[in-house]
Tab-separated table of C-alpha atoms and ligand atoms in Angstrom:
chain	number	residue	atom	x	y	z
J	1	MET	CA	114.468	85.671	98.803
J	2	ARG	CA	111.488	84.767	100.956
J	3	SER	CA	108.146	84.087	99.338
J	4	ILE	CA	105.164	84.749	101.623
J	5	SER	CA	101.442	84.413	100.996
J	6	ARG	CA	99.896	85.393	104.361
J	7	ILE	CA	99.553	88.941	105.707
J	8	GLY	CA	100.389	87.916	109.279
J	9	GLU	CA	103.559	86.122	108.247
J	10	LEU	CA	104.640	89.070	106.092
J	11	ARG	CA	104.141	91.529	108.950
J	12	GLU	CA	106.189	89.333	111.265
J	13	ALA	CA	108.964	89.010	108.719
J	14	LEU	CA	109.089	92.758	108.004
J	15	ALA	CA	108.857	94.157	111.545
J	16	PRO	CA	112.506	93.534	112.533
J	17	GLU	CA	113.673	94.566	109.048
J	18	ARG	CA	111.837	97.882	109.252
J	19	ALA	CA	113.751	98.746	112.408
J	20	ARG	CA	117.033	98.139	110.567
J	21	SER	CA	116.367	99.615	107.146
J	22	GLU	CA	113.783	101.263	104.959
J	23	ILE	CA	111.485	99.135	102.868
J	24	GLY	CA	110.839	99.711	99.169
J	25	LEU	CA	107.637	98.196	97.752
J	26	VAL	CA	106.861	97.378	94.131
J	27	PRO	CA	103.201	96.367	93.681
J	28	THR	CA	102.667	94.201	90.568
J	29	MET	CA	100.324	91.698	88.970
J	30	GLY	CA	103.223	89.425	87.948
J	31	ALA	CA	104.176	88.096	84.482
J	32	PHE	CA	107.373	90.070	84.864
J	33	HIS	CA	109.000	91.939	81.975
J	34	PRO	CA	111.751	94.574	81.762
J	35	GLY	CA	109.321	97.294	82.947
J	36	HIS	CA	108.875	95.462	86.258
J	37	LEU	CA	112.586	94.724	86.474
J	38	SER	CA	113.386	98.445	86.135
J	39	LEU	CA	111.252	99.103	89.226
J	40	PHE	CA	112.989	96.314	91.173
J	41	ASP	CA	116.329	97.847	90.154
J	42	ALA	CA	115.284	101.299	91.317
J	43	ALA	CA	114.166	99.879	94.658
J	44	ARG	CA	117.406	97.959	95.076
J	45	GLN	CA	119.510	100.991	94.257
J	46	ALA	CA	117.753	102.980	96.979
J	47	GLY	CA	119.186	100.486	99.490
J	48	GLY	CA	117.121	98.829	102.187
J	49	LEU	CA	114.813	95.904	101.800
J	50	VAL	CA	113.028	95.287	98.502
J	51	ALA	CA	109.513	93.863	98.749
J	52	VAL	CA	107.514	92.961	95.628
J	53	SER	CA	103.865	91.953	95.651
J	54	ILE	CA	102.230	89.817	92.990
J	55	PHE	CA	98.475	90.065	93.149
J	56	ILE	CA	96.132	89.891	90.177
J	57	ASN	CA	93.598	92.138	91.812
J	58	PRO	CA	90.065	91.010	90.891
J	59	ALA	CA	88.654	94.328	92.122
J	60	GLN	CA	90.314	96.246	89.292
J	61	PHE	CA	88.941	94.041	86.494
J	62	GLY	CA	85.495	94.543	84.984
J	63	ALA	CA	83.184	91.546	84.588
J	64	ASP	CA	83.896	91.276	80.832
J	65	GLU	CA	87.658	91.824	81.126
J	66	ASP	CA	90.680	89.501	81.064
J	67	LEU	CA	90.998	88.446	84.737
J	68	ALA	CA	90.707	84.733	83.884
J	69	ARG	CA	93.268	84.763	81.078
J	70	TYR	CA	95.701	87.282	82.594
J	71	PRO	CA	99.173	85.660	82.275
J	72	ARG	CA	100.374	83.821	85.373
J	73	ASP	CA	103.812	82.221	85.819
J	74	LEU	CA	104.798	82.308	89.449
J	75	GLU	CA	107.838	80.062	89.071
J	76	ARG	CA	109.377	82.237	86.386
J	77	ASP	CA	108.471	85.416	88.306
J	78	ALA	CA	110.105	84.093	91.487
J	79	ARG	CA	113.281	83.283	89.566
J	80	LEU	CA	113.403	86.731	87.950
J	81	ALA	CA	112.693	88.466	91.253
J	82	GLU	CA	115.423	86.520	93.027
J	83	ASP	CA	117.903	87.346	90.242
J	84	ALA	CA	116.915	91.019	90.500
J	85	GLY	CA	117.811	91.109	94.204
J	86	VAL	CA	114.259	91.165	95.567
J	87	ASP	CA	114.253	90.218	99.271
J	88	VAL	CA	110.603	89.420	99.883
J	89	LEU	CA	107.947	88.304	97.429
J	90	PHE	CA	104.386	88.701	98.722
J	91	VAL	CA	101.916	86.522	96.816
J	92	PRO	CA	98.562	86.555	98.595
J	93	ASP	CA	95.490	84.873	97.173
J	94	ALA	CA	92.260	86.795	96.651
J	95	ASP	CA	90.705	85.618	99.944
J	96	GLU	CA	93.683	86.892	101.895
J	97	ILE	CA	93.205	90.413	100.531
J	98	TYR	CA	89.391	90.329	100.302
J	99	PRO	CA	88.163	87.943	103.016
J	100	PRO	CA	84.454	87.144	103.175
J	101	GLY	CA	82.558	90.243	104.262
J	102	PHE	CA	85.152	92.683	102.895
J	103	ASP	CA	83.289	95.890	101.998
J	104	THR	CA	85.440	99.000	102.470
J	105	TRP	CA	86.634	100.829	99.364
J	106	VAL	CA	88.685	103.876	98.456
J	107	ASP	CA	86.584	106.292	96.400
J	108	VAL	CA	89.117	108.172	94.276
J	109	GLY	CA	86.801	110.846	92.863
J	110	GLU	CA	87.108	112.631	89.534
J	111	LEU	CA	90.643	111.580	88.658
J	112	GLY	CA	89.492	107.993	88.831
J	113	SER	CA	86.454	108.504	86.621
J	114	LEU	CA	87.966	110.013	83.454
J	115	LEU	CA	89.770	108.312	80.526
J	116	GLU	CA	90.870	104.882	81.784
J	117	GLY	CA	88.321	105.235	84.585
J	118	ALA	CA	85.523	106.015	82.112
J	119	ALA	CA	86.454	102.985	79.987
J	120	ARG	CA	86.827	100.767	83.070
J	121	PRO	CA	84.315	101.767	85.763
J	122	ASP	CA	85.511	100.837	89.294
J	123	HIS	CA	89.023	100.096	87.977
J	124	PHE	CA	90.715	102.808	90.032
J	125	ARG	CA	88.598	102.091	93.080
J	126	GLY	CA	90.082	98.589	92.945
J	127	VAL	CA	93.593	99.900	92.313
J	128	ALA	CA	93.477	102.471	95.111
J	129	THR	CA	91.970	100.033	97.603
J	130	VAL	CA	94.561	97.329	96.994
J	131	CYS	CA	97.419	99.853	97.037
J	132	LEU	CA	96.208	101.286	100.339
J	133	LYS	CA	96.009	97.765	101.771
J	134	LEU	CA	99.485	96.891	100.492
J	135	PHE	CA	100.918	100.154	101.872
J	136	GLU	CA	99.390	99.394	105.271
J	137	ILE	CA	100.497	95.757	105.287
J	138	VAL	CA	104.081	96.417	104.118
J	139	ARG	CA	104.472	99.987	105.468
J	140	PRO	CA	107.166	100.900	102.950
J	141	ALA	CA	109.185	104.120	103.033
J	142	ARG	CA	108.945	104.207	99.233
J	143	ALA	CA	106.673	102.625	96.654
J	144	TYR	CA	107.603	102.294	92.992
J	145	PHE	CA	105.230	102.702	90.052
J	146	GLY	CA	105.647	102.931	86.282
J	147	GLN	CA	104.843	105.962	84.143
J	148	LYS	CA	103.413	103.390	81.694
J	149	ASP	CA	100.243	103.547	83.808
J	150	ALA	CA	100.274	107.340	84.106
J	151	GLN	CA	96.719	107.711	85.378
J	152	GLN	CA	97.255	104.974	87.952
J	153	ALA	CA	100.353	106.785	89.230
J	154	ALA	CA	98.360	110.032	89.415
J	155	VAL	CA	95.503	108.345	91.295
J	156	VAL	CA	97.886	106.763	93.800
J	157	ARG	CA	99.725	110.087	94.220
J	158	GLN	CA	96.433	111.817	94.986
J	159	MET	CA	95.464	109.116	97.489
J	160	VAL	CA	98.844	109.419	99.254
J	161	ARG	CA	98.370	113.182	99.478
J	162	ASP	CA	94.689	113.184	100.418
J	163	LEU	CA	94.983	110.453	103.053
J	164	ASP	CA	98.346	111.685	104.446
J	165	LEU	CA	99.979	108.342	103.801
J	166	ASP	CA	103.512	108.294	105.170
J	167	LEU	CA	105.469	107.131	102.126
J	168	GLN	CA	107.267	108.493	99.068
J	169	LEU	CA	106.165	107.558	95.564
J	170	ASP	CA	108.764	107.012	92.894
J	171	VAL	CA	107.332	106.950	89.354
J	172	ARG	CA	109.820	105.522	86.857
J	173	PRO	CA	109.994	105.951	83.074
J	174	THR	CA	108.238	103.591	80.693
J	175	VAL	CA	110.490	100.788	79.457
J	176	ARG	CA	110.015	99.965	75.770
J	177	ASP	CA	111.009	97.016	73.638
J	178	ASP	CA	113.460	97.684	70.777
J	179	ASP	CA	110.567	98.266	68.368
J	180	GLY	CA	109.114	101.012	70.604
J	181	LEU	CA	106.184	99.058	72.049
J	182	ALA	CA	105.924	99.623	75.813
J	183	TRP	CA	106.444	96.402	77.732
J	184	SER	CA	103.191	95.060	79.113
J	185	SER	CA	102.077	91.697	80.420
J	186	ARG	CA	99.195	91.989	77.944
J	187	ASN	CA	101.590	92.050	74.959
J	188	ALA	CA	101.591	88.258	75.356
J	189	TYR	CA	98.042	88.233	73.922
J	190	LEU	CA	99.204	89.700	70.587
J	191	SER	CA	99.764	87.568	67.500
J	192	LEU	CA	102.804	88.449	65.393
J	193	GLU	CA	100.616	90.392	62.993
J	194	GLU	CA	98.822	92.227	65.807
J	195	ARG	CA	102.130	93.135	67.378
J	196	THR	CA	103.157	94.843	64.131
J	197	GLN	CA	99.829	96.697	64.057
J	198	ALA	CA	100.298	97.708	67.710
J	199	LEU	CA	103.460	99.652	66.819
J	200	ALA	CA	101.184	102.412	65.499
J	201	LEU	CA	100.431	103.237	69.165
J	202	PRO	CA	103.929	104.368	70.249
J	203	ALA	CA	104.458	105.885	66.791
J	204	ALA	CA	101.272	107.944	67.164
J	205	LEU	CA	102.277	109.138	70.633
J	206	LEU	CA	105.708	110.156	69.360
J	207	ALA	CA	104.158	111.988	66.419
J	208	GLY	CA	101.872	113.772	68.895
J	209	GLN	CA	104.836	114.691	71.082
J	210	GLU	CA	106.670	116.147	68.097
J	211	ALA	CA	103.578	118.096	67.037
J	212	TYR	CA	103.272	119.524	70.556
J	213	ARG	CA	106.861	120.715	70.367
J	214	ARG	CA	106.057	122.489	67.119
J	215	GLY	CA	103.230	124.236	68.941
J	216	GLU	CA	100.475	122.140	67.329
J	217	ASP	CA	97.616	120.199	68.902
J	218	PRO	CA	99.076	116.693	69.395
J	219	VAL	CA	95.726	114.876	69.382
J	220	PRO	CA	94.699	115.048	65.681
J	221	VAL	CA	98.281	114.347	64.615
J	222	ALA	CA	98.460	111.263	66.830
J	223	ARG	CA	94.988	110.145	65.780
J	224	ARG	CA	95.947	110.214	62.097
J	225	ARG	CA	99.076	108.181	62.830
J	226	LEU	CA	96.992	105.541	64.675
J	227	GLY	CA	95.526	104.602	61.295
J	228	ALA	CA	93.249	101.587	61.558
J	229	LEU	CA	93.694	101.084	65.322
J	230	THR	CA	90.530	101.830	67.291
J	231	ALA	CA	91.129	104.204	70.172
J	232	ASP	CA	89.076	103.966	73.372
J	233	TYR	CA	90.509	107.409	74.012
J	234	LEU	CA	93.366	109.607	72.826
J	235	SER	CA	93.711	112.745	74.848
J	236	VAL	CA	95.945	115.175	76.721
J	237	ALA	CA	95.626	114.944	80.494
J	238	ASP	CA	97.467	116.487	83.408
J	239	PHE	CA	98.998	113.501	85.144
J	240	GLY	CA	101.797	115.251	87.020
J	241	GLY	CA	102.392	117.277	83.823
J	242	PRO	CA	100.823	117.365	80.358
J	243	THR	CA	100.606	113.799	79.104
J	244	LEU	CA	99.354	112.408	75.809
J	245	VAL	CA	97.509	109.225	76.802
J	246	ALA	CA	95.852	106.569	74.700
J	247	ALA	CA	94.084	103.239	74.957
J	248	VAL	CA	93.657	101.216	71.776
J	249	ARG	CA	92.291	97.870	70.751
J	250	VAL	CA	94.363	95.507	68.656
J	251	GLY	CA	92.159	92.524	67.916
J	252	THR	CA	90.792	91.547	71.321
J	253	THR	CA	93.726	93.067	73.196
J	254	ARG	CA	93.501	96.448	74.877
J	255	LEU	CA	96.776	98.377	75.182
J	256	ILE	CA	97.503	101.659	76.971
J	257	ASP	CA	100.486	103.937	76.578
J	258	ASN	CA	101.429	107.582	77.055
J	259	VAL	CA	104.177	110.151	76.589
J	260	ARG	CA	104.872	113.197	78.669
J	261	LEU	CA	104.645	116.272	76.466
J	262	ASP	CA	106.903	118.452	78.596
J	263	GLU	CA	109.913	116.155	78.610
J	264	GLU	CA	112.765	115.768	76.156
J	265	LYS	CA	112.488	112.015	75.694
J	266	SER	CA	109.329	109.939	75.410
J	267	ALA	CA	108.624	108.195	78.680
V	301	LIG	P1	101.428	95.533	86.461
V	301	LIG	O1	102.063	94.241	86.876
V	301	LIG	O2	101.117	95.604	85.002
V	301	LIG	O3	100.288	95.930	87.360
V	301	LIG	O4	102.539	96.640	86.674
V	301	LIG	C1	103.201	96.794	87.906
V	301	LIG	C2	103.969	98.085	87.885
V	301	LIG	O5	104.892	98.062	86.799
V	301	LIG	C3	103.057	99.301	87.656
V	301	LIG	O6	103.496	100.377	88.470
V	301	LIG	C4	103.257	99.608	86.206
V	301	LIG	O7	103.054	100.962	85.869
V	301	LIG	C5	104.714	99.226	86.021
V	301	LIG	N1	104.991	98.945	84.605
V	301	LIG	C6	104.280	98.139	83.778
V	301	LIG	N2	104.798	98.179	82.533
V	301	LIG	C7	105.851	99.033	82.573
V	301	LIG	C8	106.792	99.509	81.614
V	301	LIG	N3	106.766	99.106	80.338
V	301	LIG	N4	107.742	100.374	82.021
V	301	LIG	C9	107.786	100.795	83.315
V	301	LIG	N5	106.934	100.384	84.270
V	301	LIG	C10	105.980	99.521	83.910
């Protein structure tokens, strides 16, 4: 596995590879967990070269958010990526992606302003801009995203469609820990007690999914099951299909999760 931090070097490394085989890209912010590894696996199984980016994108964090304390462990990530069969790890620093004078942004419109976008103004502008840059730098045939961030996947899908980007998106199911909590780098912030409290989130989404199947409104059912957890939002949205989405606060940690309502299993 090659680890590269400069755009120019990455382009040089990928150009001959692109002629030989297709490139699969997995954009990440690092602190790898089984959710990330499932995307690396999917990319590897498609054949071709597997490129993974690690970039904690300052443009998608609000001023009062967790950019400074977001978990970072590049050594461990590099080991896990290598073991997962990743070919190229792209780890640019913030100046490489946003050099002095950078001032061009992707405006994602309404889809980027509701729910997660309402709670985190400019979040999806940052996400879309960095994804567009990564797509242009890596020029992958396929890019892999997790259903865990359902609105993000929907925003990126809309950008690919609206801007005629020449790549396929592959959105993979949410990977959960044995207790049902969706894997997230932010789970590391939770104390043992908070982690137990956080289990009300997947339980509420499942209860909502079951209610929907019975023909009931999933939102009040899920809200009741959330109990003492404070929800930033709990709502049904059309993110490639009807999706029950929620963001909750557990102590100082903000967690998001969702289930598709039109699918057999929660993912
Ligand atoms: P992140 O590093 O949190 O920005 O996530 C990088 C990619 O991994 C995004 O496409 C996420 O949606 C995806 N991802 C994060 N957590 C999970 C999970 N539990 N299951 C599946 N994909 C995930």
